[in-house]
C-alpha positions in Angstrom: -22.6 -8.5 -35.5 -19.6 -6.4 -35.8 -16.9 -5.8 -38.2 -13.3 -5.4 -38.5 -11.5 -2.0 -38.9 -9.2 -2.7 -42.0 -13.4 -3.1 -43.8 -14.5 -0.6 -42.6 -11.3 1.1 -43.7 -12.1 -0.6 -47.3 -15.6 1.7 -47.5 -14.3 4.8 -46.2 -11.6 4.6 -48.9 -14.0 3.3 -51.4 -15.6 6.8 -51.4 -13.0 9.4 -50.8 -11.4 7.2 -53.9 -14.2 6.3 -56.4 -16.1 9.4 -55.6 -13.3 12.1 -55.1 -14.1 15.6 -53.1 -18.2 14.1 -51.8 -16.6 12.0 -48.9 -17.7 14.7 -46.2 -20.8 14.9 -48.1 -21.3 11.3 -47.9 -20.4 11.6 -43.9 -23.6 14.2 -43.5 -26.3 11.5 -44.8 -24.7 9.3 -42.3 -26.8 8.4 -38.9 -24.5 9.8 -35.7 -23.4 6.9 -34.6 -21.9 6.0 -38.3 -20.3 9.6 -38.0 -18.7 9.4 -35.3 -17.1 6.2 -37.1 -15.7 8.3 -40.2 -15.4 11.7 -38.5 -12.3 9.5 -36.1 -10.0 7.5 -36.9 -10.7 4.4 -38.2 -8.5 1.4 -36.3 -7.6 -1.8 -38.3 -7.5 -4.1 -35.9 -11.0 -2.3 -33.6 -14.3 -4.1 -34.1 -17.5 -2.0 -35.2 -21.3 -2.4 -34.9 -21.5 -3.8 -38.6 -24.9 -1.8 -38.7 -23.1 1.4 -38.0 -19.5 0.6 -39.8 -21.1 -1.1 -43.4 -24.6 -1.3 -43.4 -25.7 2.2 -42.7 -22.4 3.7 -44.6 -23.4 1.6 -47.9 -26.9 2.6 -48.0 -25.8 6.3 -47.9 -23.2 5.6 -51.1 -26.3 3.9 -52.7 -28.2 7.3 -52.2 -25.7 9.3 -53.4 -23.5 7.2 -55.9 -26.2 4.6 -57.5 -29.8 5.7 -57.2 -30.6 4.4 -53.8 -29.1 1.0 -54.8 -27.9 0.2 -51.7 -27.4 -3.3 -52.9 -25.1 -2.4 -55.7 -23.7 0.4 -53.1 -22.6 -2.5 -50.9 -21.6 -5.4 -54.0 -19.1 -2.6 -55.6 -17.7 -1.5 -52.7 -16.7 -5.2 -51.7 -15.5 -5.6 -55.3 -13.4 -2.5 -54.4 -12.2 -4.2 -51.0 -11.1 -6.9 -52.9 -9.0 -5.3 -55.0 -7.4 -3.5 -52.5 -6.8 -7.0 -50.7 -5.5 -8.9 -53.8 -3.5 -7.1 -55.6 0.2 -5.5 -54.5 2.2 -8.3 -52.8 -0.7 -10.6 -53.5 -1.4 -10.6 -56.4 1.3 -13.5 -57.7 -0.6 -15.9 -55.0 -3.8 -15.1 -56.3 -2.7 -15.2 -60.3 -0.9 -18.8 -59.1 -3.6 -20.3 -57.5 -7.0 -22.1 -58.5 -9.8 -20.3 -57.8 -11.5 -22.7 -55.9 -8.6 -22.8 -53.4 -8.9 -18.5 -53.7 -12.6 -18.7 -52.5 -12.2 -21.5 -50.1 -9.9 -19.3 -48.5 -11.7 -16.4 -48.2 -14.1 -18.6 -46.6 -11.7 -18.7 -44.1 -10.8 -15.2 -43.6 -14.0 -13.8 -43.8 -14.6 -15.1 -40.4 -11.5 -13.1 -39.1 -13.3 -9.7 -41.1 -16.8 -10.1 -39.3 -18.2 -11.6 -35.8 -20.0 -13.5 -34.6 -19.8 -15.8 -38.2 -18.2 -18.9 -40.0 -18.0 -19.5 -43.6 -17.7 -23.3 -44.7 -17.2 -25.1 -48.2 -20.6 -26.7 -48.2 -19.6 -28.1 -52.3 -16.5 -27.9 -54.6 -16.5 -28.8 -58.1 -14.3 -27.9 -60.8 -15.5 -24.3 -61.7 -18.4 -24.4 -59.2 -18.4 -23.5 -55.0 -21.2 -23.4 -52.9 -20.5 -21.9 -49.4 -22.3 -21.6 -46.1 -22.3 -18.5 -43.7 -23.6 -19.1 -40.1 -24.1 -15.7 -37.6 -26.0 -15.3 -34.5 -26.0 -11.6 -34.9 -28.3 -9.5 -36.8 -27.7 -10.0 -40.9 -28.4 -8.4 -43.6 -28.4 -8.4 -47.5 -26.4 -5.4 -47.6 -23.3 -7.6 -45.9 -24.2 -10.6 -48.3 -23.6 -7.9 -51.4 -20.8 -7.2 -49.8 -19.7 -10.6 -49.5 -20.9 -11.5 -52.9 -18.8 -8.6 -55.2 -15.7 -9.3 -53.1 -15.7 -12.9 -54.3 -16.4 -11.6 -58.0 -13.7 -9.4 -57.7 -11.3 -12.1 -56.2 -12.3 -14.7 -59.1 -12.0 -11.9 -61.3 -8.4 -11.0 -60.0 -7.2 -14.8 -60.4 -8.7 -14.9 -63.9 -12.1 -16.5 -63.8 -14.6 -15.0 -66.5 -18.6 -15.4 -66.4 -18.9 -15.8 -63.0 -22.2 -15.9 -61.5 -22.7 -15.4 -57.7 -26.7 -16.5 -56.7 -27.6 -16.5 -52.7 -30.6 -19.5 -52.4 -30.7 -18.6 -48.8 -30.0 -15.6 -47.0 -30.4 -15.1 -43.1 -31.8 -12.1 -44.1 -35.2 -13.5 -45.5 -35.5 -15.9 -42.6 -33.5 -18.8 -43.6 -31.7 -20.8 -41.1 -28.0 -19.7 -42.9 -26.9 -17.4 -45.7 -25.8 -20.0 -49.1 -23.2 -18.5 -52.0 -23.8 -20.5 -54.9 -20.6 -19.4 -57.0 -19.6 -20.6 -60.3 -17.3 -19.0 -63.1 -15.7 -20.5 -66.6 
């Protein structure tokens, strides 16, 4: 599975931002190959080895940022991708719209962020969305954090209190696809 450049930008600005002056600290735990990643410049539009470019990168913050949470390590820094993404010039369209049609969406554009993968609407109710993620590359439940706090971060942006993000079935334990079951008041 690979990932787009403007995430991978997301994490490397997620630590040199929320952690100020341990960024080449945080580059040392790193394996080489994610090194060489945040040692270069990082390209927006490139495609990285998602193992190398998030999964990797957000166990290190978890080592060094939330006791070897690298679960929470990868949930807040999508969180943090997400407010980089919504707010500025987008924030009026996310304010404006429902936040159904916000996390429909993203279902949508995650698909342009990370390859091979889909994201479909499986159920929509009125403060409720269940979505699907297909991959036939390697997945993990680091991405699935990721996933998971950007969409609290987006419903959060548009609005949407007690939100409550549960994954019934993760690729990642074996199941066939990864399910988001979302809801928020």
């Amino acid at each position: 599975m690979e990932i787009k450049g403007t995430a991978v930008l997301t994490i490397q600005n997620f630590v040199k931002h929320a952690n100020k002056g341990l960024y080449n600290e945080w580059v040392n735990l790193l394996p080489q190959a994610s090194k060489e990643i945040f040692s270069n410049e990082i390209y927006p539009n490139q495609w990285y080895d998602v193992l190398y470019a998030a999964v990797e990168p957000s166990k290190a913050i978890g080592k060094m940022f939330y006791n070897n949470d690298e679960q929470k390590a990868a949930f807040e820094s999508g969180r943090y991708s997400a407010t980089q993404a919504l707010t500025g010039i987008y924030k009026f369209f996310v304010k404006a719209a429902s936040p159904g049609f916000i996390i429909t969406r993203a279902s949508y554009v995650f698909a342009t962020y990370y390859r091979p993968c889909t994201m479909k609407v499986l159920e929509k109710a009125d403060k409720a969305v269940q979505l699907r993620l297909d991959s036939d590359g390697p997945h993990c439940e680091v991405v699935q954090q990721r996933i998971a706090g950007w969409m609290e971060r987006g419903l959060e942006i548009s609005g949407c209190a007690n939100i409550k993000i549960d994954i019934p079935k993760s690729i990642a334990k074996g199941d066939a696809f990864t399910q988001f079951s979302i809801k928020w008041a």
